[in-house]
Coordinates of C-alpha atoms and ligand atoms in Angstrom, one line a residue:
M1 CA -72.2 -137.2 -37.8
T2 CA -73.0 -140.9 -37.3
A3 CA -74.8 -143.6 -39.2
Y4 CA -77.9 -143.8 -36.9
L5 CA -79.0 -140.3 -37.9
I6 CA -80.3 -141.6 -41.2
T7 CA -83.9 -142.6 -40.7
G8 CA -87.3 -142.1 -42.4
A9 CA -88.3 -142.0 -46.0
S10 CA -86.5 -143.8 -48.8
R11 CA -83.8 -142.0 -50.7
D12 CA -83.8 -141.5 -54.4
Y13 CA -80.0 -141.8 -54.7
V14 CA -77.3 -143.2 -52.5
I15 CA -73.8 -142.3 -53.6
V16 CA -71.0 -144.5 -52.3
G17 CA -67.8 -142.5 -51.9
G18 CA -67.0 -138.9 -51.0
G19 CA -64.2 -138.3 -53.4
P20 CA -64.4 -135.6 -56.1
A21 CA -66.7 -137.7 -58.3
G22 CA -69.1 -138.4 -55.3
F23 CA -69.3 -134.8 -54.2
V24 CA -69.9 -133.4 -57.7
L25 CA -72.7 -135.9 -58.3
A26 CA -74.3 -135.2 -54.9
K27 CA -74.2 -131.5 -55.6
Q28 CA -75.6 -131.8 -59.1
L29 CA -78.4 -134.3 -58.2
S30 CA -79.6 -132.5 -55.2
Q31 CA -80.1 -129.2 -57.1
D32 CA -83.6 -130.5 -57.6
P33 CA -85.2 -130.2 -54.1
N34 CA -87.5 -133.1 -54.9
V35 CA -84.6 -135.5 -55.3
K36 CA -83.2 -137.0 -52.1
V37 CA -79.5 -137.7 -52.0
V38 CA -77.3 -139.4 -49.4
L39 CA -73.5 -139.4 -49.8
L40 CA -71.7 -142.2 -47.8
E41 CA -67.9 -141.9 -47.2
A42 CA -65.9 -144.7 -45.6
G43 CA -63.2 -142.5 -44.1
P44 CA -63.1 -139.6 -41.6
G45 CA -64.2 -136.0 -41.9
T46 CA -61.4 -133.8 -43.2
A47 CA -62.5 -130.2 -42.3
G48 CA -59.8 -128.2 -40.5
V49 CA -57.0 -130.8 -40.8
E50 CA -53.9 -128.7 -41.2
A51 CA -51.9 -131.5 -43.0
I52 CA -54.7 -131.5 -45.7
D53 CA -55.0 -127.7 -46.0
V54 CA -51.4 -126.8 -46.3
P55 CA -50.1 -127.7 -49.8
G56 CA -46.6 -128.4 -48.7
Y57 CA -47.7 -131.0 -46.2
A58 CA -49.3 -133.3 -48.8
P59 CA -46.5 -135.9 -48.8
S60 CA -47.1 -136.4 -45.0
L61 CA -50.6 -137.7 -45.6
L62 CA -49.6 -141.1 -46.9
Q63 CA -49.9 -144.0 -44.4
T64 CA -52.4 -142.1 -42.3
P65 CA -56.1 -142.6 -41.6
Y66 CA -56.7 -140.4 -44.6
T67 CA -55.4 -143.0 -47.0
W68 CA -56.2 -146.6 -48.0
N69 CA -52.7 -148.1 -47.9
Y70 CA -52.6 -150.9 -50.4
T71 CA -49.4 -152.9 -51.0
C72 CA -49.3 -154.3 -54.6
Q73 CA -48.2 -157.9 -55.4
P74 CA -44.5 -158.3 -56.2
N75 CA -44.0 -157.0 -59.8
P76 CA -41.7 -159.1 -61.9
N77 CA -41.1 -156.1 -64.2
L78 CA -39.7 -154.3 -61.1
E79 CA -37.4 -157.1 -60.1
G80 CA -40.1 -158.4 -57.7
A81 CA -40.6 -155.1 -55.8
S82 CA -44.0 -154.8 -54.0
T83 CA -44.9 -151.1 -54.4
M84 CA -47.4 -149.2 -52.4
L85 CA -50.6 -147.7 -54.0
H86 CA -52.4 -145.3 -51.8
Q87 CA -55.8 -143.9 -52.3
G88 CA -57.6 -141.0 -50.5
R89 CA -59.9 -142.0 -47.7
G90 CA -62.2 -139.4 -46.0
F91 CA -64.2 -136.5 -47.2
G92 CA -62.6 -135.4 -50.5
G93 CA -61.1 -138.8 -51.2
G94 CA -57.9 -138.4 -53.3
A95 CA -58.6 -134.7 -53.6
A96 CA -57.9 -134.3 -49.9
V97 CA -54.5 -135.9 -50.0
N98 CA -53.2 -135.5 -53.5
Y99 CA -50.4 -133.2 -54.8
L100 CA -52.9 -130.6 -56.1
G101 CA -51.8 -130.7 -59.8
H102 CA -54.7 -129.8 -62.2
C103 CA -54.2 -130.8 -65.8
R104 CA -56.3 -132.1 -68.7
G105 CA -53.8 -133.3 -71.2
A106 CA -54.2 -134.3 -74.8
P107 CA -57.7 -133.9 -76.5
S108 CA -57.2 -137.1 -78.5
V109 CA -57.7 -139.2 -75.3
F110 CA -61.3 -137.8 -74.9
N111 CA -62.1 -138.2 -78.5
D112 CA -61.1 -141.9 -78.1
W113 CA -63.4 -142.2 -75.1
A114 CA -66.3 -140.8 -77.1
K115 CA -65.7 -143.5 -79.7
I116 CA -65.3 -146.3 -77.2
S117 CA -68.4 -145.4 -75.2
G118 CA -70.6 -144.0 -77.9
D119 CA -71.0 -140.9 -75.7
D120 CA -70.3 -137.8 -77.8
G121 CA -70.4 -135.7 -74.6
L122 CA -67.0 -137.0 -73.8
S123 CA -65.3 -135.7 -77.0
W124 CA -62.8 -132.9 -76.3
E125 CA -65.0 -130.3 -77.9
N126 CA -68.0 -131.1 -75.7
F127 CA -66.1 -132.1 -72.5
Q128 CA -64.3 -128.7 -72.4
N129 CA -67.5 -127.1 -71.1
D130 CA -67.7 -129.6 -68.2
F131 CA -64.0 -128.9 -67.4
K132 CA -64.8 -125.2 -67.3
A133 CA -67.9 -125.6 -65.2
T134 CA -65.8 -127.1 -62.3
V135 CA -63.1 -124.5 -62.0
H136 CA -62.0 -120.9 -62.3
Y137 CA -58.5 -119.5 -62.5
K138 CA -57.5 -116.7 -60.1
E139 CA -54.7 -114.4 -61.1
T140 CA -52.3 -113.5 -58.3
P141 CA -49.2 -111.2 -58.3
L142 CA -46.3 -113.4 -59.6
N143 CA -42.7 -112.8 -60.2
Y144 CA -42.9 -114.7 -63.5
D145 CA -45.4 -115.2 -66.4
P146 CA -47.1 -118.6 -65.9
H147 CA -48.3 -118.9 -69.5
V148 CA -51.9 -119.5 -68.6
N149 CA -54.6 -119.4 -71.3
K150 CA -57.5 -117.8 -69.4
S151 CA -60.0 -118.9 -72.0
A152 CA -59.5 -122.5 -70.8
Y153 CA -61.2 -121.7 -67.4
G154 CA -64.8 -121.0 -66.5
N155 CA -66.7 -119.9 -63.4
G156 CA -66.8 -123.2 -61.5
P157 CA -66.4 -123.4 -57.7
M158 CA -62.9 -124.9 -57.6
E159 CA -60.1 -122.3 -57.5
L160 CA -57.0 -122.8 -59.6
T161 CA -53.8 -120.7 -59.2
S162 CA -50.2 -120.8 -60.4
P163 CA -47.4 -121.4 -57.9
N164 CA -47.2 -118.0 -56.2
Q165 CA -43.4 -117.7 -56.6
D166 CA -40.4 -119.2 -58.3
L167 CA -38.5 -120.5 -55.3
G168 CA -35.3 -120.4 -57.1
F169 CA -35.3 -123.5 -59.2
T170 CA -38.6 -123.6 -61.2
M171 CA -37.2 -121.4 -63.9
N172 CA -34.0 -123.4 -64.2
L173 CA -36.1 -126.5 -64.8
I174 CA -38.3 -124.8 -67.3
K175 CA -35.4 -123.4 -69.3
S176 CA -33.4 -126.7 -69.3
R177 CA -36.5 -128.6 -70.5
T178 CA -37.1 -126.1 -73.2
N179 CA -33.5 -126.4 -74.4
V180 CA -33.3 -130.2 -74.2
L181 CA -36.8 -131.3 -75.2
K182 CA -37.3 -128.4 -77.6
L183 CA -40.8 -127.8 -76.3
P184 CA -42.6 -124.5 -75.7
W185 CA -44.0 -123.3 -72.3
V186 CA -47.7 -123.8 -72.6
D187 CA -51.0 -124.3 -70.7
L188 CA -51.8 -128.0 -70.7
N189 CA -55.4 -127.2 -69.7
D190 CA -56.3 -125.6 -73.0
G191 CA -56.1 -128.6 -75.3
T192 CA -52.3 -128.4 -75.9
G193 CA -51.0 -132.0 -75.7
F194 CA -47.3 -131.4 -75.5
G195 CA -45.2 -128.8 -73.8
I196 CA -43.9 -127.5 -70.5
S197 CA -46.2 -126.4 -67.7
S198 CA -45.7 -124.5 -64.5
S199 CA -48.3 -126.6 -62.6
T200 CA -51.7 -125.0 -62.3
S201 CA -52.9 -126.2 -59.0
V202 CA -56.1 -126.3 -56.8
I203 CA -54.7 -123.8 -54.3
R204 CA -56.7 -120.8 -53.1
A205 CA -55.2 -117.4 -53.9
N206 CA -56.1 -115.6 -50.7
N207 CA -54.6 -118.0 -48.1
R208 CA -52.7 -120.6 -50.2
T209 CA -54.7 -123.5 -48.9
R210 CA -55.9 -126.6 -50.7
D211 CA -59.2 -126.2 -52.5
Y212 CA -61.0 -129.6 -52.9
A213 CA -64.4 -131.3 -53.3
P214 CA -66.0 -131.0 -49.8
Q215 CA -65.0 -127.3 -49.6
A216 CA -66.1 -126.5 -53.1
Y217 CA -69.4 -128.5 -53.0
G218 CA -70.0 -129.6 -49.4
W219 CA -71.4 -126.3 -48.2
Q220 CA -74.1 -126.4 -50.9
L221 CA -75.1 -129.9 -49.8
A222 CA -75.1 -128.7 -46.1
Q223 CA -77.7 -126.1 -47.0
R224 CA -80.0 -128.4 -48.8
P225 CA -82.6 -130.4 -46.7
N226 CA -82.8 -133.0 -49.5
A227 CA -79.1 -133.8 -49.2
Q228 CA -77.2 -135.7 -46.5
Q229 CA -73.4 -136.4 -46.3
F230 CA -71.9 -138.9 -43.9
Y231 CA -68.4 -139.8 -43.1
N232 CA -67.3 -143.0 -41.2
A233 CA -69.8 -144.8 -43.3
E234 CA -68.1 -147.7 -45.2
V235 CA -70.4 -149.6 -47.6
T236 CA -69.8 -153.3 -47.3
K237 CA -72.3 -154.6 -49.7
I238 CA -74.9 -153.7 -52.4
G239 CA -77.9 -156.0 -52.2
F240 CA -79.7 -157.2 -55.4
K241 CA -83.1 -158.6 -56.2
G242 CA -82.5 -160.5 -59.4
K243 CA -80.6 -158.0 -61.6
R244 CA -81.8 -154.9 -59.8
A245 CA -79.7 -153.2 -57.1
V246 CA -82.0 -152.6 -54.1
S247 CA -80.0 -151.9 -51.0
V248 CA -76.8 -150.5 -49.6
T249 CA -75.4 -151.8 -46.3
Y250 CA -72.8 -149.7 -44.5
V251 CA -70.9 -149.8 -41.2
D252 CA -69.7 -147.0 -38.9
P253 CA -66.6 -148.6 -37.4
T254 CA -66.3 -145.9 -34.7
I255 CA -69.5 -147.1 -33.1
N256 CA -69.8 -150.5 -34.7
V257 CA -73.3 -149.8 -36.1
T258 CA -74.5 -151.4 -39.4
T259 CA -77.3 -149.7 -41.4
T260 CA -79.1 -150.7 -44.6
L261 CA -80.7 -148.2 -47.0
T262 CA -83.0 -148.9 -49.8
P263 CA -82.7 -146.1 -52.4
K264 CA -84.2 -146.1 -55.8
E265 CA -80.8 -145.9 -57.4
I266 CA -77.2 -146.5 -56.2
I267 CA -74.2 -144.7 -57.7
V268 CA -70.8 -146.2 -56.9
A269 CA -68.0 -143.5 -56.8
A270 CA -65.6 -145.3 -54.5
G271 CA -62.5 -144.8 -56.7
A272 CA -60.5 -147.0 -59.1
L273 CA -59.6 -149.7 -56.5
N274 CA -62.6 -149.6 -54.2
S275 CA -65.4 -149.4 -56.8
P276 CA -64.5 -152.8 -58.4
K277 CA -63.9 -154.2 -54.9
L278 CA -67.4 -153.3 -53.8
L279 CA -68.9 -154.6 -57.0
M280 CA -67.1 -157.9 -56.5
L281 CA -68.0 -158.2 -52.8
S282 CA -71.6 -157.7 -54.0
G283 CA -71.5 -160.5 -56.6
V284 CA -70.7 -158.4 -59.7
G285 CA -67.4 -159.5 -61.4
P286 CA -65.7 -162.5 -62.9
A287 CA -67.9 -165.5 -61.9
D288 CA -65.0 -167.9 -61.5
H289 CA -63.2 -165.6 -59.1
L290 CA -66.3 -164.8 -57.1
K291 CA -67.2 -168.5 -56.8
S292 CA -63.7 -169.4 -55.6
L293 CA -64.3 -167.0 -52.7
G294 CA -67.8 -168.3 -52.0
I295 CA -69.5 -165.0 -53.2
P296 CA -72.9 -165.7 -54.8
V297 CA -72.7 -164.4 -58.4
V298 CA -75.2 -161.7 -59.4
A299 CA -73.6 -160.9 -62.8
D300 CA -70.7 -162.5 -64.5
I301 CA -68.7 -159.5 -65.8
P302 CA -65.1 -160.7 -66.4
Q303 CA -63.7 -157.2 -67.0
V304 CA -64.4 -155.9 -63.5
G305 CA -61.0 -155.3 -61.9
K306 CA -59.1 -155.7 -65.2
N307 CA -57.7 -152.8 -67.3
L308 CA -55.8 -151.3 -64.4
Y309 CA -53.6 -148.4 -65.5
D310 CA -51.5 -146.1 -63.4
H311 CA -48.8 -143.5 -63.8
H312 CA -45.5 -144.8 -62.4
F313 CA -42.4 -142.7 -62.3
A314 CA -38.7 -143.3 -62.0
F315 CA -36.5 -140.7 -60.3
M316 CA -32.9 -139.5 -60.1
E317 CA -31.4 -137.5 -57.2
F318 CA -29.0 -134.6 -57.5
E319 CA -27.4 -132.3 -55.0
V320 CA -27.6 -128.6 -55.9
S321 CA -26.4 -125.4 -54.3
S322 CA -27.6 -125.2 -50.7
N323 CA -29.1 -121.7 -51.2
L324 CA -31.8 -123.3 -53.3
E325 CA -35.0 -123.9 -51.4
T326 CA -36.0 -127.6 -51.7
L327 CA -38.2 -130.1 -49.8
W328 CA -35.0 -131.8 -48.7
Q329 CA -34.0 -128.7 -46.8
Y330 CA -37.5 -128.5 -45.3
T331 CA -37.5 -132.1 -44.1
Q332 CA -33.9 -132.3 -42.9
N333 CA -32.9 -128.8 -41.7
S334 CA -34.7 -127.5 -38.6
S335 CA -33.9 -123.8 -39.0
F336 CA -34.9 -123.9 -42.6
K337 CA -38.2 -125.6 -41.5
A338 CA -38.9 -122.9 -38.9
I339 CA -38.4 -120.1 -41.4
A340 CA -40.6 -121.9 -44.0
E341 CA -43.4 -122.3 -41.5
A342 CA -43.2 -118.7 -40.4
E343 CA -43.2 -117.5 -44.0
Y344 CA -46.3 -119.6 -44.7
R345 CA -48.1 -118.4 -41.6
N346 CA -47.3 -114.8 -42.4
N347 CA -48.5 -114.6 -46.0
G348 CA -48.7 -118.1 -47.6
S349 CA -45.3 -117.7 -49.2
G350 CA -42.4 -120.1 -49.3
P351 CA -42.2 -123.8 -50.1
L352 CA -45.3 -124.8 -48.1
G353 CA -47.6 -122.7 -50.3
V354 CA -46.7 -124.4 -53.6
P355 CA -47.3 -127.8 -55.0
S356 CA -44.5 -130.4 -54.6
G357 CA -43.9 -130.5 -58.4
S358 CA -43.7 -126.9 -59.6
A359 CA -43.0 -127.6 -63.3
F360 CA -43.3 -130.5 -65.6
A361 CA -43.2 -131.4 -69.3
L362 CA -45.3 -133.7 -71.6
A363 CA -43.1 -134.9 -74.5
R364 CA -43.5 -137.5 -77.2
I365 CA -40.7 -140.0 -77.4
P366 CA -39.1 -140.5 -80.8
D367 CA -40.5 -143.4 -82.8
E368 CA -37.2 -145.2 -82.9
S369 CA -36.7 -145.6 -79.7
S370 CA -41.2 -142.3 -51.7
S371 CA -38.7 -142.6 -50.0
S372 CA -35.2 -141.2 -50.7
T373 CA -32.1 -143.2 -51.5
L374 CA -30.0 -140.6 -49.8
Q375 CA -28.8 -141.2 -46.2
S376 CA -29.7 -138.3 -43.9
T377 CA -26.2 -137.3 -43.1
T378 CA -26.0 -133.6 -44.1
P379 CA -29.1 -131.6 -43.4
N380 CA -27.8 -128.3 -44.8
V381 CA -27.8 -129.4 -48.5
S382 CA -30.4 -129.1 -51.2
I383 CA -31.5 -132.1 -53.2
I384 CA -33.6 -132.2 -56.3
A385 CA -35.3 -135.4 -57.5
P386 CA -36.4 -135.0 -61.1
F387 CA -38.6 -137.8 -62.4
V388 CA -40.0 -139.2 -65.5
A389 CA -43.1 -141.3 -66.2
V390 CA -44.8 -143.0 -69.2
A391 CA -47.8 -140.7 -69.7
Q392 CA -49.9 -143.3 -71.6
P393 CA -48.7 -146.8 -70.7
E394 CA -49.7 -149.7 -72.9
A395 CA -49.6 -152.5 -70.4
A396 CA -52.5 -152.9 -68.0
G397 CA -52.6 -154.7 -64.7
Y398 CA -55.6 -156.1 -62.8
M399 CA -56.9 -156.5 -59.2
K400 CA -59.0 -159.0 -57.4
L401 CA -60.3 -159.7 -53.9
A402 CA -58.2 -161.7 -51.4
S403 CA -61.3 -162.9 -49.6
S404 CA -65.0 -162.2 -49.2
D405 CA -64.3 -160.1 -46.1
Y406 CA -64.5 -156.3 -46.9
R407 CA -61.7 -155.6 -44.3
D408 CA -59.1 -157.6 -46.2
Q409 CA -56.4 -156.1 -48.5
L410 CA -56.8 -156.3 -52.2
L411 CA -54.6 -158.3 -54.6
I412 CA -53.2 -155.7 -57.0
Y413 CA -51.1 -156.7 -60.0
T414 CA -49.8 -153.4 -61.4
N415 CA -47.8 -154.6 -64.4
Y416 CA -45.8 -151.3 -64.7
Y417 CA -43.5 -151.4 -67.7
G418 CA -45.2 -154.6 -68.8
S419 CA -44.7 -154.0 -72.5
A420 CA -41.6 -153.6 -74.6
G421 CA -42.8 -150.1 -75.6
D422 CA -43.4 -149.0 -72.0
K423 CA -40.0 -150.2 -71.0
A424 CA -38.3 -148.5 -73.9
A425 CA -40.2 -145.3 -73.2
I426 CA -39.2 -145.1 -69.5
L427 CA -35.5 -145.9 -70.3
Y428 CA -35.5 -143.2 -72.9
G429 CA -37.0 -140.7 -70.6
Y430 CA -34.6 -141.6 -67.8
K431 CA -31.6 -140.8 -70.0
Q432 CA -33.2 -137.5 -70.9
L433 CA -33.3 -136.5 -67.2
R434 CA -29.5 -136.5 -67.1
K435 CA -29.4 -134.3 -70.2
I436 CA -31.9 -131.9 -68.7
V437 CA -29.8 -131.5 -65.5
A438 CA -26.6 -131.2 -67.5
D439 CA -28.1 -128.2 -69.5
P440 CA -26.5 -124.8 -68.8
A441 CA -29.8 -123.6 -67.2
I442 CA -29.1 -126.0 -64.3
S443 CA -25.4 -127.1 -64.4
P444 CA -24.1 -123.9 -62.6
V445 CA -26.0 -124.9 -59.5
L446 CA -25.4 -128.7 -59.8
I447 CA -23.0 -130.2 -57.3
R448 CA -23.3 -134.0 -57.9
E449 CA -25.5 -136.9 -59.0
I450 CA -26.5 -138.9 -56.0
Y451 CA -28.8 -141.5 -57.5
P452 CA -28.2 -143.6 -59.5
G453 CA -24.7 -142.2 -59.7
T454 CA -22.6 -141.3 -62.6
H455 CA -21.0 -144.8 -62.7
V456 CA -24.4 -146.2 -63.8
T457 CA -24.4 -145.9 -67.6
S458 CA -25.3 -149.2 -69.4
D459 CA -28.9 -149.9 -70.2
A460 CA -28.9 -152.9 -67.9
D461 CA -27.6 -150.9 -65.0
L462 CA -30.0 -147.9 -65.7
W463 CA -32.8 -150.4 -65.9
H464 CA -31.9 -151.7 -62.4
A465 CA -31.8 -148.2 -61.1
I466 CA -35.3 -147.5 -62.5
T467 CA -36.7 -150.6 -60.8
Q468 CA -35.2 -149.7 -57.5
G469 CA -36.0 -146.0 -57.7
S470 CA -39.6 -145.7 -58.8
S471 CA -42.9 -145.0 -57.4
T472 CA -46.5 -144.2 -58.3
F473 CA -48.4 -140.9 -58.9
H474 CA -51.4 -142.7 -57.4
H475 CA -53.4 -142.4 -60.6
P476 CA -55.1 -145.9 -60.9
L477 CA -58.1 -146.1 -63.2
G478 CA -59.9 -148.2 -65.7
T479 CA -61.1 -151.1 -63.6
V480 CA -64.8 -150.6 -64.3
A481 CA -64.3 -149.2 -67.7
L482 CA -66.8 -147.4 -69.9
G483 CA -67.6 -149.4 -73.0
T484 CA -66.9 -152.8 -71.4
V485 CA -68.5 -152.7 -67.9
V486 CA -70.4 -149.4 -67.9
E487 CA -72.6 -148.0 -70.7
G488 CA -71.8 -144.6 -72.2
E489 CA -74.2 -141.7 -71.5
T490 CA -76.1 -143.4 -68.6
W491 CA -73.0 -144.9 -66.7
R492 CA -75.2 -147.9 -65.8
V493 CA -73.5 -151.2 -65.1
K494 CA -74.3 -153.3 -68.2
G495 CA -77.0 -155.9 -67.7
L496 CA -78.0 -154.6 -64.3
E497 CA -80.6 -152.1 -63.1
G498 CA -80.5 -149.4 -60.4
I499 CA -76.7 -149.2 -60.2
R500 CA -74.3 -146.9 -61.9
V501 CA -70.5 -146.3 -61.5
V502 CA -69.2 -142.8 -62.0
D503 CA -65.6 -142.1 -61.1
S504 CA -62.0 -142.7 -62.1
S505 CA -62.6 -146.5 -62.4
T506 CA -64.7 -145.9 -65.5
F507 CA -61.9 -144.2 -67.6
P508 CA -61.2 -146.6 -70.5
N509 CA -57.6 -145.6 -70.6
M510 CA -55.1 -143.0 -69.4
P511 CA -55.3 -139.2 -69.9
T512 CA -51.9 -137.9 -70.6
C513 CA -51.6 -135.8 -67.5
H514 CA -52.8 -135.7 -63.8
I515 CA -56.3 -137.2 -63.7
M516 CA -58.4 -135.4 -61.1
A517 CA -59.4 -132.6 -63.5
T518 CA -61.1 -135.3 -65.6
V519 CA -62.9 -136.9 -62.7
Ligands
FAD1 C1 -51.2 -139.4 -53.0 C2 -52.0 -139.0 -54.2 C3 -51.5 -137.9 -55.0 C4 -52.2 -137.6 -56.2 N1 -51.8 -136.5 -56.9 C5 -52.6 -136.0 -57.9 C6 -52.4 -134.7 -58.5 O1 -51.5 -134.0 -58.1 N2 -53.2 -134.3 -59.4 C7 -54.3 -135.1 -59.9 O2 -55.0 -134.7 -60.8 N3 -54.6 -136.3 -59.3 C8 -53.8 -136.7 -58.3 N4 -54.1 -137.9 -57.6 C9 -55.2 -138.7 -58.1 C10 -56.6 -138.1 -57.8 O3 -56.7 -137.6 -56.5 C11 -57.7 -139.2 -58.0 O4 -57.6 -139.7 -59.3 C12 -59.1 -138.7 -57.8 O5 -59.2 -138.3 -56.4 C13 -60.1 -139.8 -58.1 O6 -61.3 -139.4 -57.8 P1 -62.5 -140.4 -57.5 O7 -63.7 -139.7 -57.1 O8 -62.6 -141.3 -58.7 O9 -62.0 -141.4 -56.4 P2 -61.4 -141.1 -54.9 O10 -60.8 -139.8 -54.9 O11 -60.5 -142.3 -54.7 O12 -62.6 -141.1 -54.0 C14 -63.3 -142.3 -53.6 C15 -63.8 -142.1 -52.2 O13 -64.7 -143.3 -51.9 C16 -64.4 -143.7 -50.6 N5 -64.7 -145.1 -50.5 C17 -64.0 -146.2 -51.0 N6 -64.7 -147.3 -50.7 C18 -65.8 -147.0 -50.0 C19 -66.8 -147.7 -49.4 N7 -66.9 -149.0 -49.5 N8 -67.8 -147.1 -48.8 C20 -67.9 -145.7 -48.7 N9 -66.9 -144.9 -49.3 C21 -65.8 -145.6 -49.9 C22 -62.9 -143.4 -50.4 O14 -62.6 -143.4 -49.0 C23 -62.8 -142.1 -51.1 O15 -63.0 -141.0 -50.3 C24 -53.4 -138.3 -56.5 C25 -53.9 -139.3 -55.7 C26 -53.2 -139.6 -54.5 C27 -53.8 -140.7 -53.6

């Protein structure tokens, strides 16, 4: 599939970005055989890539051609650390490389979005039907009750399942969280805002492989003569005539061919970092910033690139009984690895067939209040790394261009823990992790605390540990927000014609859980 194959009549829609948003849009729009749709994806094709298909290999996909590998600017709130922020690159976007968790979180978020955007379709009551239209839940034989509310799921193409087995530790975690956090085990997809979840994931029941956008929607596109989907097609600029978007220029770097299309309408779905990037490269953004880089201004919209939210987590590390199956054993112990791979090949069981985080909790903090730090010295141990994050951070960061060259890195200012409330929340949660691990549901298998170490007790020292042992869930959003940059209902960029943005960049603020379900 290469760029020069696109010839002939003008297209009705060009969609920029083959992530979950782009694929759903392409599938929906091309239902009408009279509407021509072209989907352009910057990254490579992803069909048949084993590291993408096997759930347990997800962490190995970072820093590969399947990710945009952005390094954020030094963050003063993290003692100057420059953290990484990866995004999916290739057919499927983030859905091809992510950790497969599917969760909708608190309804109040969507009711807020409906108010902010004036679009009642986004209220929880109305949005539920859209959620249901994208997924179905498939029951599988399990050795535990996953507490799934089946009425929360519909008949959509994406398959959701629960982890197909308790590998020996999930139940300990669920019990200890129930005891310490005093929360019930619930389904966080049915409108329940707080509770403990056993991680419903986009993993197929029959062969325990990743289910994601190109698989769920791409085959329908492939069968439609009015739809085309291209990878290795990086859009470098959107051209404007006055305030109307009229062209899309893209390059296929593998053959160094540049092509310009002139559709009737352009839909940008390039994700939370690359959608604002493309808008700014095309002259849509803060005028002073664009002028400073010599980019002619089409529309002065100061909020493009602002309002950047993300989920950032802080972790601890504990050694537990070596008979517990953990990712540490898989990465460090070659005989364990061989057994796990054989198990997965035989019947999709074992640690490779489940998501990396097999249980988590959403809790409210009281009103008053990836890389491992362990040296690889002893392969035959088991390590757990429980983590905590602020589900709805207050402080937003921002991003801007480093230059007018599309190949340059972005300047990303994350501002994690940038408010007193965010800082208090993460510190509170970090202390709760120790209590959870000390609970009798876990303490019998606990051997020792590795990170930060039991000597770390004061708030100042714990804060230092958080700044040194934290990372992102890769959930950036909000940089082309509904209400400020994009209109509700139409998703048109305000003040412009022929251009819409429809993806995670348009979320006004953070859902309280994983975010792909909402995309
Ligand atoms: C490592 C990782 C783990 C995650 N874990 C989870 C999880 O467990 N659960 C969850 O719900 N969410 C998770 N997420 C987040 C989730 O995957 C994203 O929020 C979601 O994919 C966003 O969808 P999107 O369509 O808005 O953008 P994206 O998925 O980012 O898709 C945008 C697409 O546009 C393409 N693109 C960008 N620029 C251009 C251009 N100029 N021209 C053409 N194409 C372009 C990109 O290559 C990409 O394929 C994770 C993300 C990552 C990276």
